[in-house]
Short mmCIF file of C-alpha atoms and ligand atoms in Angstrom, two decimals:
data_model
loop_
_atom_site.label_atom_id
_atom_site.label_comp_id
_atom_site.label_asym_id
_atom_site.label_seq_id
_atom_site.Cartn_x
_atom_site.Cartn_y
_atom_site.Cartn_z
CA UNK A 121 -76.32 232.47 -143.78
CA UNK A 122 -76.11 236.39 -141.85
CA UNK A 123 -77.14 236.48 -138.15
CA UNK A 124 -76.75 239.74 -137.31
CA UNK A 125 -76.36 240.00 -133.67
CA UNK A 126 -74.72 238.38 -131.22
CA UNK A 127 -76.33 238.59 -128.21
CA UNK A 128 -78.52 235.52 -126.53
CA UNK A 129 -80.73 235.22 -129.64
CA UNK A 130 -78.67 235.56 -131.99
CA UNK A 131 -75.39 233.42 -130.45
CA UNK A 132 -78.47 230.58 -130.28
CA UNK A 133 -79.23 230.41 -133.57
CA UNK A 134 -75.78 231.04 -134.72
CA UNK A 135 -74.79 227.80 -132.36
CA UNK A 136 -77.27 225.84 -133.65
CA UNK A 137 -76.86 226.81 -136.84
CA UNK A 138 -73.05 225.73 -136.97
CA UNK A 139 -73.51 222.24 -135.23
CA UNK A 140 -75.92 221.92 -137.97
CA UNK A 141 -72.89 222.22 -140.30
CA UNK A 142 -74.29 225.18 -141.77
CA UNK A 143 -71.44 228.00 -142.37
CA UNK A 144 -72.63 230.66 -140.98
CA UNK A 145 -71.68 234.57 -140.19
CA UNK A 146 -72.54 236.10 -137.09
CA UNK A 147 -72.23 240.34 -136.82
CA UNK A 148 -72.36 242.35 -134.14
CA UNK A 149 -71.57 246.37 -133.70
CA UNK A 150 -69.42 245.92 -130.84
CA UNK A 151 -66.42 243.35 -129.44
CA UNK A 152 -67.38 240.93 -126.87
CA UNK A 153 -67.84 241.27 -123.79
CA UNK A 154 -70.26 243.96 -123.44
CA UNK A 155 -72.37 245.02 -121.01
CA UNK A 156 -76.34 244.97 -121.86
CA UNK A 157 -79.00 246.93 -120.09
CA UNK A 158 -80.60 243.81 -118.00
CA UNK A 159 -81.87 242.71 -114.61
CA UNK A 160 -79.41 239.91 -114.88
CA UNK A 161 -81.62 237.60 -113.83
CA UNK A 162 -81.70 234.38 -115.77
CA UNK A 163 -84.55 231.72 -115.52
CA UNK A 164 -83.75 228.04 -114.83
CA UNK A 165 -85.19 227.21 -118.15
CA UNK A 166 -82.65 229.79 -120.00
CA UNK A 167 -79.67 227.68 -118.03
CA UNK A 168 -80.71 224.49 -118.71
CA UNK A 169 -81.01 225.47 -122.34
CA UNK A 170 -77.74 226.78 -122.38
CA UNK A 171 -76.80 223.27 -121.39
CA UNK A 172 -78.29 221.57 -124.08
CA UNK A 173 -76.47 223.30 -126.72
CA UNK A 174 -73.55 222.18 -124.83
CA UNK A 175 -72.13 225.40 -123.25
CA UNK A 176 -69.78 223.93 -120.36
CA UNK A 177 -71.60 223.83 -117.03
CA UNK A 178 -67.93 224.42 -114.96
CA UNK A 179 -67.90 227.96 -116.48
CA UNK A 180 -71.54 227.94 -115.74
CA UNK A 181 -71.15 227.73 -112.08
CA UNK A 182 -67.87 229.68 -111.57
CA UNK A 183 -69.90 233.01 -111.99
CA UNK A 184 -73.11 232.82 -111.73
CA UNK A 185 -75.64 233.95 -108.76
CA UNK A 186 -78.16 231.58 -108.01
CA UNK A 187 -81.42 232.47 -106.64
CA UNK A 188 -84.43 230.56 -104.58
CA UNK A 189 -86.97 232.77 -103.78
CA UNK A 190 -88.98 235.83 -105.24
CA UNK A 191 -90.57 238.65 -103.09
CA UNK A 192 -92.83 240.29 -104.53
CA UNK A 193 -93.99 243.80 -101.93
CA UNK A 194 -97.47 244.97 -102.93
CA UNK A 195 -98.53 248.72 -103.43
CA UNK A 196 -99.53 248.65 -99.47
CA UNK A 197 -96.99 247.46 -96.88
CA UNK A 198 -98.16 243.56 -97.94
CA UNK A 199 -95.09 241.22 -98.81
CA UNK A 200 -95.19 237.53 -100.49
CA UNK A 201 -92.55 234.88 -101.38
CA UNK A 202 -93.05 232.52 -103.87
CA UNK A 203 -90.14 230.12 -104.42
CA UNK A 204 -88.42 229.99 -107.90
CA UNK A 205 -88.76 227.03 -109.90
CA UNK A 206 -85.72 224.28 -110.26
CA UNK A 207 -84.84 221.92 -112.51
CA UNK A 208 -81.92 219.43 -113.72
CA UNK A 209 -79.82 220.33 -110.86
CA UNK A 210 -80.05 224.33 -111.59
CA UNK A 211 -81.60 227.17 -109.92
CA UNK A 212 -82.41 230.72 -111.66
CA UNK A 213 -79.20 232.96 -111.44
CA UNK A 214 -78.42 236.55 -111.45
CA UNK A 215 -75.66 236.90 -114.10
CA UNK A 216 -73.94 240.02 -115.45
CA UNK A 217 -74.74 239.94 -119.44
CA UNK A 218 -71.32 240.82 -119.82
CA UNK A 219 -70.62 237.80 -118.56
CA UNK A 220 -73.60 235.94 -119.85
CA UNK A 221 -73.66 237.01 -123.44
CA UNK A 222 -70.16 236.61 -123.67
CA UNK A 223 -70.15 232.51 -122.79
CA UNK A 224 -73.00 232.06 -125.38
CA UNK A 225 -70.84 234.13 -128.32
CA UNK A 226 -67.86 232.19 -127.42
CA UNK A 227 -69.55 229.00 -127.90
CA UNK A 228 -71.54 229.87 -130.87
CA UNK A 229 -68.49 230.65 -132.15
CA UNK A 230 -66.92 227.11 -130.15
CA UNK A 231 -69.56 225.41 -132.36
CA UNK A 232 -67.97 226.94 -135.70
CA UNK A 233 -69.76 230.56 -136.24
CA UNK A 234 -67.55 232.97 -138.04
CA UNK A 235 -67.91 236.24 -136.10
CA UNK A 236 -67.04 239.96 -137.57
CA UNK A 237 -67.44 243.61 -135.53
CA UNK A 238 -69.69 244.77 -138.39
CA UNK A 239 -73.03 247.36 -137.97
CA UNK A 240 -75.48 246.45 -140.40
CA UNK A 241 -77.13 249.31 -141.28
CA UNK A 242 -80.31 247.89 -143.32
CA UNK A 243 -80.82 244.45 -145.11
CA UNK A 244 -80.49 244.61 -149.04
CA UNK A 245 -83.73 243.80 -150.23
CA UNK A 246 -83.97 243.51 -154.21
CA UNK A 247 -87.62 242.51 -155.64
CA UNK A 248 -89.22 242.00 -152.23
CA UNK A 249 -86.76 239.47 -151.55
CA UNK A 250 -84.00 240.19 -148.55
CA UNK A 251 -80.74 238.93 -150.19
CA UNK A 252 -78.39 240.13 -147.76
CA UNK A 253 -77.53 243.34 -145.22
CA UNK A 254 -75.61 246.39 -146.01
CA UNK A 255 -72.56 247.37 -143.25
CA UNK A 256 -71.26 250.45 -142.74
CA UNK A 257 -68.05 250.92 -144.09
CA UNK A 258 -68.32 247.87 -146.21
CA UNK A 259 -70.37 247.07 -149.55
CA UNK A 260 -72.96 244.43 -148.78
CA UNK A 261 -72.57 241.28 -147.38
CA UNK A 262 -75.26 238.66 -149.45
CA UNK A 263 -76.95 235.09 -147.84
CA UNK A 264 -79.48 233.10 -149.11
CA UNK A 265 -81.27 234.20 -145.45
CA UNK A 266 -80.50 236.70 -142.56
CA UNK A 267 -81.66 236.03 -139.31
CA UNK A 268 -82.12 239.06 -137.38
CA UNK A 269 -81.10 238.94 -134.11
CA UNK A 270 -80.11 242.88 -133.66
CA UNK A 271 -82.31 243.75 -130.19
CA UNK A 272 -84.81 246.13 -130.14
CA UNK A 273 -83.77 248.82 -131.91
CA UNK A 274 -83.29 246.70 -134.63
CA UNK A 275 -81.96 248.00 -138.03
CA UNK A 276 -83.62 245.42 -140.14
CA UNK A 277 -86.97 245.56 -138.10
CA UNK A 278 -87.23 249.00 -138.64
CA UNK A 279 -86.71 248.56 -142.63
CA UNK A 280 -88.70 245.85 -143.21
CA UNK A 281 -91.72 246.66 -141.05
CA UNK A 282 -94.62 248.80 -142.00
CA UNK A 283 -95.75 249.50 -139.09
CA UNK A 284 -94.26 250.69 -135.39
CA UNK A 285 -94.84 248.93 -132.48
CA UNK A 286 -97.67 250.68 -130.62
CA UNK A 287 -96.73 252.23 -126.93
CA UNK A 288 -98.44 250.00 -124.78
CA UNK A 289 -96.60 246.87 -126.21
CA UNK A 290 -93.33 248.73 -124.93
CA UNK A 291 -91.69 249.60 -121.98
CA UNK A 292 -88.75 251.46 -120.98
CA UNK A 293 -86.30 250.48 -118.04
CA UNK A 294 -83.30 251.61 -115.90
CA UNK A 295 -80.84 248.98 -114.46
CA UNK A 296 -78.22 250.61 -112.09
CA UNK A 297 -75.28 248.34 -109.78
CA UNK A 298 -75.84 249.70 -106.14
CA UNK A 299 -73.19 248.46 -103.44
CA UNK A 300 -73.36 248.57 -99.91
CA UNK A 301 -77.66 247.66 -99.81
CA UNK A 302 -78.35 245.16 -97.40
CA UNK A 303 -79.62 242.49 -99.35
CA UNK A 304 -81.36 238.48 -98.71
CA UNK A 305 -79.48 235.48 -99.94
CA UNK A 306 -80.42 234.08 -103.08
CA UNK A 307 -83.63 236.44 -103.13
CA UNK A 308 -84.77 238.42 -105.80
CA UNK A 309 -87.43 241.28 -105.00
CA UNK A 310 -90.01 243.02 -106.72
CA UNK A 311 -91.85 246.17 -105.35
CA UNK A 312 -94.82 247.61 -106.80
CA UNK A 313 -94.99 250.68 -104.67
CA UNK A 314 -97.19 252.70 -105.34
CA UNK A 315 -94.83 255.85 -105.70
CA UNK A 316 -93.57 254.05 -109.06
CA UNK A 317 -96.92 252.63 -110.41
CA UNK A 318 -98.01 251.81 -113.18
CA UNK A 319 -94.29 250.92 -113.07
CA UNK A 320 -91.78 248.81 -110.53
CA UNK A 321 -88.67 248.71 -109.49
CA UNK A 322 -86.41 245.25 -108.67
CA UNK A 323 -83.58 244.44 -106.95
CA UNK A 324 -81.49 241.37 -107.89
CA UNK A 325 -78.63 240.33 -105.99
CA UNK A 326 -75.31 239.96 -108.14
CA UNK A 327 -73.18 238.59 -105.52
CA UNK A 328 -73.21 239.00 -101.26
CA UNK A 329 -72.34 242.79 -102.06
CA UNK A 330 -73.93 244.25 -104.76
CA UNK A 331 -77.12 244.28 -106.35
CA UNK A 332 -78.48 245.12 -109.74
CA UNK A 333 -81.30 247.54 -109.26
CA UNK A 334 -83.47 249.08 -111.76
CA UNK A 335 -87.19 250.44 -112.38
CA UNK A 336 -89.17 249.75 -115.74
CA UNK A 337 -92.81 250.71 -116.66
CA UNK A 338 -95.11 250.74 -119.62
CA UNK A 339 -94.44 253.03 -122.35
CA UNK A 340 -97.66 254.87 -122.74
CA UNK A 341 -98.07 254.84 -118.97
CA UNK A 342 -94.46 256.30 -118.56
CA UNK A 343 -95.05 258.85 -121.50
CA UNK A 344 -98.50 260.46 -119.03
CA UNK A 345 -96.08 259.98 -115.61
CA UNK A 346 -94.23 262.79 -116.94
CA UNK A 347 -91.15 262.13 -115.25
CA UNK A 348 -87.50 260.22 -116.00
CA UNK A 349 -86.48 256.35 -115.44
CA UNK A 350 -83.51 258.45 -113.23
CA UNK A 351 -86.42 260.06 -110.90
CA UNK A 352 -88.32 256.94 -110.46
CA UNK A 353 -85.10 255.27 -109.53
CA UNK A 354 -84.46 257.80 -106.67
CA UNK A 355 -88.03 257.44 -105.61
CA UNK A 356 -87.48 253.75 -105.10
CA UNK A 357 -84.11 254.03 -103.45
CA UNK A 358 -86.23 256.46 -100.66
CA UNK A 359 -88.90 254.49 -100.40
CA UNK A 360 -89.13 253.86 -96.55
CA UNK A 361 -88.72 250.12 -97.23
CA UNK A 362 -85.68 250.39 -99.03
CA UNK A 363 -83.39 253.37 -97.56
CA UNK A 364 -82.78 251.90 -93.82
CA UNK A 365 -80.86 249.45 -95.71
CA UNK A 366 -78.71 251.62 -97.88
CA UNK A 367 -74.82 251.89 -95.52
CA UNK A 368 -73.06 255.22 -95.39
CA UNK A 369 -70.76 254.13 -98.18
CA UNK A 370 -73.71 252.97 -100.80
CA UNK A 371 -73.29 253.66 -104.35
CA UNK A 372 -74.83 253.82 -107.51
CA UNK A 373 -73.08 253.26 -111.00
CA UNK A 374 -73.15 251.84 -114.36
CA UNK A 375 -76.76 253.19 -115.00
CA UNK A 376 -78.23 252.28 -118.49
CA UNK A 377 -81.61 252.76 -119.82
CA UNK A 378 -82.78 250.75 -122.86
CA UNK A 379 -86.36 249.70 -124.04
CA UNK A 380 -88.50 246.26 -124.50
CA UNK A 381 -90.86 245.44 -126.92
CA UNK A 382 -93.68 243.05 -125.81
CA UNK A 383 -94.62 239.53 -127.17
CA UNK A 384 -97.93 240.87 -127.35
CA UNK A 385 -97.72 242.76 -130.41
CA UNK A 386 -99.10 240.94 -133.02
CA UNK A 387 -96.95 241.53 -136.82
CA UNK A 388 -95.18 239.19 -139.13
CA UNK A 389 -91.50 237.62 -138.23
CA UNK A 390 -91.05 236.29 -140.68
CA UNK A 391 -90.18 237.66 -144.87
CA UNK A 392 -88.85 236.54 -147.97
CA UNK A 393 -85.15 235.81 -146.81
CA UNK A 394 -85.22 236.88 -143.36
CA UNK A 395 -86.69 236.48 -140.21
CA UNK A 396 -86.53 238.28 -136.96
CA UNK A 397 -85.66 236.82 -133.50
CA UNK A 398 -85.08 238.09 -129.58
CA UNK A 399 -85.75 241.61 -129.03
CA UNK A 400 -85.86 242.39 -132.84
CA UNK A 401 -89.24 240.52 -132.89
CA UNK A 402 -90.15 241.61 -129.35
CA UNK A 403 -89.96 238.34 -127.70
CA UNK A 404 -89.98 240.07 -124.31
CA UNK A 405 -93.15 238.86 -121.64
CA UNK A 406 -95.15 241.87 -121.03
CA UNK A 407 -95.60 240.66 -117.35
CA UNK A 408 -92.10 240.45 -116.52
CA UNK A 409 -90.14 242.12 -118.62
CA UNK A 410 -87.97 239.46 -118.93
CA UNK A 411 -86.50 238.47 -122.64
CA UNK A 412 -83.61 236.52 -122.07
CA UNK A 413 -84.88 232.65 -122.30
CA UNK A 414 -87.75 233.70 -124.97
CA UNK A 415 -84.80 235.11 -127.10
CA UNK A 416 -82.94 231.88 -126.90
CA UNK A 417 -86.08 229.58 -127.56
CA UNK A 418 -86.38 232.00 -130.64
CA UNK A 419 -83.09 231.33 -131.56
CA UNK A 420 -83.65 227.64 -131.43
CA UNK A 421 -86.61 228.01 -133.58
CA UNK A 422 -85.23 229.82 -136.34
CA UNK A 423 -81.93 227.71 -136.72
CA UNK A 424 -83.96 224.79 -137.08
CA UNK A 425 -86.53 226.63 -139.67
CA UNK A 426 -83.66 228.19 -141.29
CA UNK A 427 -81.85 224.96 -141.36
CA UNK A 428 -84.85 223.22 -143.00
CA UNK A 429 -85.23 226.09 -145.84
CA UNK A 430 -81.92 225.39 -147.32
CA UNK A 431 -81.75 222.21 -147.11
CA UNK A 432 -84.93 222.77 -149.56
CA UNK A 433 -82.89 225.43 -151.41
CA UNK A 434 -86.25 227.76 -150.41
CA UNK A 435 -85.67 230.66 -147.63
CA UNK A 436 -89.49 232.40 -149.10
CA UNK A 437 -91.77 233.32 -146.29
CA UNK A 438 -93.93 230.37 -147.15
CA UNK A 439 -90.96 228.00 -146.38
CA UNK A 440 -90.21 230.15 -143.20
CA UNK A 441 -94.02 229.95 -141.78
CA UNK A 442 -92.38 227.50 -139.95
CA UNK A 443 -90.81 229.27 -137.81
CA UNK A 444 -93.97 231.27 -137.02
CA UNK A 445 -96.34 227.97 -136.11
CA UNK A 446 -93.60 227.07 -133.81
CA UNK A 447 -93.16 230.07 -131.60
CA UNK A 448 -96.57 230.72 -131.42
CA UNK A 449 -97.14 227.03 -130.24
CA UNK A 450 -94.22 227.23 -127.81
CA UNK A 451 -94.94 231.09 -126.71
CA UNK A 452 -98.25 233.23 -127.37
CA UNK A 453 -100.39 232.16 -125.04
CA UNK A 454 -97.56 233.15 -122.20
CA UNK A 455 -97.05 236.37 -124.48
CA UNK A 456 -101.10 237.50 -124.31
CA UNK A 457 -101.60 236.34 -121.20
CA UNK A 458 -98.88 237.91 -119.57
CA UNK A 459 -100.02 241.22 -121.55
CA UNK A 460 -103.62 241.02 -119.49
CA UNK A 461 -102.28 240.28 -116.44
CA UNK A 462 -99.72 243.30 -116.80
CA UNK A 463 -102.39 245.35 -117.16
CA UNK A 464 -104.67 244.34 -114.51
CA UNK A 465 -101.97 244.60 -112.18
CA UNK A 466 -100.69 248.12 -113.23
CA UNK A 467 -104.08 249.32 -112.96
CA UNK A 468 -105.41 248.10 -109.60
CA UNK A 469 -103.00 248.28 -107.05
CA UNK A 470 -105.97 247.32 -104.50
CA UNK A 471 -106.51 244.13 -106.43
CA UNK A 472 -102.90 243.61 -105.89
CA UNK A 473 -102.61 244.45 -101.96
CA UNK A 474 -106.01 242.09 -101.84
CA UNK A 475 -104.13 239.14 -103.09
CA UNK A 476 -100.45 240.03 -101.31
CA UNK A 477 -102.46 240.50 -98.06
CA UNK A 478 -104.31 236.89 -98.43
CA UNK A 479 -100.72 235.57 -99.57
CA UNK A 480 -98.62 237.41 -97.04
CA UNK A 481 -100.86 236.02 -94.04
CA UNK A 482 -100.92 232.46 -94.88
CA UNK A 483 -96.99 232.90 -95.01
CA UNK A 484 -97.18 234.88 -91.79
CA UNK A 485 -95.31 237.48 -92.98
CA UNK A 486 -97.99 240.12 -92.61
CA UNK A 487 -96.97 243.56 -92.45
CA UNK A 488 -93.70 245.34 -93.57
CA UNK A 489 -91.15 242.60 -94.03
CA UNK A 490 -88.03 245.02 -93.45
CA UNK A 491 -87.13 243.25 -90.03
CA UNK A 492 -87.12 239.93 -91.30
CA UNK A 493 -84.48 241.45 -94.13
CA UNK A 494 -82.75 242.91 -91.31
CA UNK A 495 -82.49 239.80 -89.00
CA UNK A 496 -81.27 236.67 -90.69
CA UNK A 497 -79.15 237.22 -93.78
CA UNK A 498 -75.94 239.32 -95.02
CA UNK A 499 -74.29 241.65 -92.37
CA UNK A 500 -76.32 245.11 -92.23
CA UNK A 501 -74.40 247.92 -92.68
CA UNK A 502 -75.20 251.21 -90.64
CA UNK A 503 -78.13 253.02 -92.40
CA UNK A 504 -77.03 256.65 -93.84
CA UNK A 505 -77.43 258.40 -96.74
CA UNK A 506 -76.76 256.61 -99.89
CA UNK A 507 -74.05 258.26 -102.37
CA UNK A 508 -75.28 259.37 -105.62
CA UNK A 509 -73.49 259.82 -108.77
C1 FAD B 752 -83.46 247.41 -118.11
C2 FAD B 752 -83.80 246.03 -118.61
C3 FAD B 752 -83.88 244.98 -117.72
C4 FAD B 752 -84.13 243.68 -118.20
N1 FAD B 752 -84.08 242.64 -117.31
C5 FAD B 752 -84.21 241.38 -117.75
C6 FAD B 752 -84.02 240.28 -116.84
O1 FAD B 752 -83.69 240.46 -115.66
N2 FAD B 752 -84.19 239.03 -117.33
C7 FAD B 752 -84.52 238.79 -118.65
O2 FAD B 752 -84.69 237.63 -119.03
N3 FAD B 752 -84.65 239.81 -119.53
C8 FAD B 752 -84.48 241.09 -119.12
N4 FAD B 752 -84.57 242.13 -120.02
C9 FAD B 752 -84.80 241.83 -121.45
C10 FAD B 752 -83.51 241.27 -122.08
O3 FAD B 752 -82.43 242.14 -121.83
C11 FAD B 752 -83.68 241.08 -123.59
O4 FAD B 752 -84.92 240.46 -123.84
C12 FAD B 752 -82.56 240.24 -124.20
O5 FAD B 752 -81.32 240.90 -124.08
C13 FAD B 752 -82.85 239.93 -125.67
O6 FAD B 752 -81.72 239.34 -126.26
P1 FAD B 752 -81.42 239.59 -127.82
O7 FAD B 752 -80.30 238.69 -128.17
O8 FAD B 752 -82.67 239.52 -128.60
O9 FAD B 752 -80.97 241.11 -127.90
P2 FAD B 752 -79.71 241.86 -127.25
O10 FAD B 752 -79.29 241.16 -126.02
O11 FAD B 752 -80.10 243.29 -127.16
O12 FAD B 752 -78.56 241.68 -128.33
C14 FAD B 752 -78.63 242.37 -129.55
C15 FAD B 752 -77.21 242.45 -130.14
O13 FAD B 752 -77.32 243.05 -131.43
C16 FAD B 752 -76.24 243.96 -131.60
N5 FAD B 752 -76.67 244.99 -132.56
C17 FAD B 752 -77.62 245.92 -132.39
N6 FAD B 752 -77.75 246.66 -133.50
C18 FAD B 752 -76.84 246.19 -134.39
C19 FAD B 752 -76.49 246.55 -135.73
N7 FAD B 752 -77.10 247.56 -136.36
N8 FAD B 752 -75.52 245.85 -136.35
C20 FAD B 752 -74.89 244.82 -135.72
N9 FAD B 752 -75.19 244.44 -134.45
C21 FAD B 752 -76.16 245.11 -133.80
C22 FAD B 752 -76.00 244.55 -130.19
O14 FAD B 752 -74.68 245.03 -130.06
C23 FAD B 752 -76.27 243.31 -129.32
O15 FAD B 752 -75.09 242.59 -129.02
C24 FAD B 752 -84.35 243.44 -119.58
C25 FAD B 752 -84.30 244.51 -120.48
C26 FAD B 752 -84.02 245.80 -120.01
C27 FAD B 752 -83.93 246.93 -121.00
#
């Protein structure tokens, strides 16, 4: 068994996989730890998960950042907080992937995973059947199944699919690291202004002192806005909301772009010997942009389909249909759902300010909420000019 990939989908099934007693091979293109293009910011669901498999929680709560509360600003100067959900004891974190991915690989490989630095550079298909993937600098490597957890530029996607995924189930997005941005304890902010619609930008605090911060939008949308991820960034960091709380010493690094693919999109997973998980089956919610726990549910999924197809000596697509009932039982409606609601809020920002402004009063926090930012939380540092790169 080949699961290529190592990142939260594919260290999943690779875990569950090997406490199955299955021997399996995980690849990857690059040593671990590694950084990912991410918000960092993993639901409660994703952590308890990582529990379950058995991933220890001491490590868990060494690093990670947890968070309570979202704020979400509205294309007008309306502002709402919903609280996050909790569960088992744990609250939604902020978490460098670096750190993140690299506590899920280690276990998977804990659990008894083989791992190899190997890029896969297509899967070997021979009569319609995927027996195994080719590696680059290497002959092949053949399984009786390959799981395909390679993200979303996936090699083996890209072969076996006959079709591309259309714009508008994409998106592209920027994450930067800004220090020195006055930022809200355990709060996590979302602003749909309306200089970055149809997109918005986020800012998730990694610690006290500094914050991941990034802007994302729809790909078809993005492709008419005629402009860069890099531009809309700058926009945000200007926006008169967010610059009084930039200090004279602010700075911006480690900026990655990378793209999602939507849920939404509705193709096969699933082949004769393989199947594809995480990004590489575009897991991602089209609401959120988040991918993180959907990629480990997948994961889940296809260790226990996979396990079940060799244990009947059968890895065909029929055998793996599985896999497909399940997620869609366990994700689709979220998935289409999530793609509506995307798109009602990226195309009427007055809806939006209508339901922030009914929100925002019942919370009494009508009107720009930069002074309550300013008042109660983490030291404010004198407002200047933030420091490019
Ligand atoms: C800017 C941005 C912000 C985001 N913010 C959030 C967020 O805050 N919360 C959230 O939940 N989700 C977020 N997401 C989505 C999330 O990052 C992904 O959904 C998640 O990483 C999917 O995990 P994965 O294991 O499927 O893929 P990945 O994490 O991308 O892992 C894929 C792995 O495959 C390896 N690989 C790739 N190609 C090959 C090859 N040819 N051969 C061998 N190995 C290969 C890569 O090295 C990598 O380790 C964001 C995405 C972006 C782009």
């Amino acid at each position: 068994m080949i699961v290529v990939g190592a990142g939260p989908a594919g260290s999943v099934a690779a875990t569950v996989l090997a406490q199955g007693g299955r021997d399996v091979l995980l690849l990857d293109r690059t040593r671990f730890p590694r950084d990912k293009a991410c918000g960092d910011l993993v639901p409660q669901a994703a952590l308890s998960l990582m529990l379950d498999l058995g991933v220890s929680d001491a490590a868990r709560a060494a690093c990670f950042y947890p968070v309570r509360r979202l704020r979400i600003a509205a294309p007008g100067d309306r502002a709402f907080e919903v609280a996050l959900r909790a569960g088992a004891g744990l609250d939604s974190c902020v978490v460098r992937r670096e750190v993140f991915d690299a506590m899920l690989w280690e276990h998977a490989k804990w659990s008894g995973a083989r791992f190899r630095v190997a890029r896969v550079e297509e899967p070997v298909v021979e009569r319609g059947r995927v027996v195994g993937v080719r590696v680059r600098d290497e002959s092949e490597i053949r399984a009786e199944l390959v799981i395909a957890a390679d993200g979303a530029t996936s090699a083996i996607a890209r072969a076996l699919r006959a079709t591309r995924t259309p714009d508008r189930h994409r998106a592209v997005a920027l994450r930067a690291y800004v220090d020195g941005l006055e930022l809200v304890d355990h709060l996590v902010e979302v602003h749909y202004a309306r200089e970055l619609l149809p997109g918005y930008g986020w800012i998730f605090p990694v610690d006290g002192r500094c914050a991941n911060v990034g802007v994302g939008m729809r790909l078809d949308l993005f492709r008419r806005r005629n402009t860069t991820l890099r531009k809309l960034l700058d926009e945000f960091l200007r926006l008169p909301s967010i610059a009084p709380r930039l200090g004279p010493s602010a700075r911006v690094h480690d900026v990655l772009v990378w793209q999602l693919n939507f849920g939404s999109e509705v193709f096969p997973r699933i082949w004769d010997g393989a199947l594809l998980i995480g990004d590489a089956g575009g897991f991602v919610s089209p609401l959120t942009g988040g991918g993180i726990h959907n990629a480990m549910i997948t994961g889940v999924l296809a260790g226990h389909a996979a396990m079940r197809a060799l244990a009947a000596g059968d890895a065909s697509r029929s055998t793996l249909r599985a896999f497909e009932r399940a997620w869609r039982r366990r994700l689709w409606v979220k998935l289409w759902g999530g793609y509506w609601a995307q798109r009602w809020i990226t195309s009427s920002p007055q809806l939006l300010d209508g339901v922030a402004a009914l929100l925002a009063c019942r919370q009494r926090i009508c009107g720009s909420d930069v002074a309550r930012l300013h008042g109660t939380h983490s030291p404010r540092p004198a407002p200047g000019p933030a420091s490019r790169p």
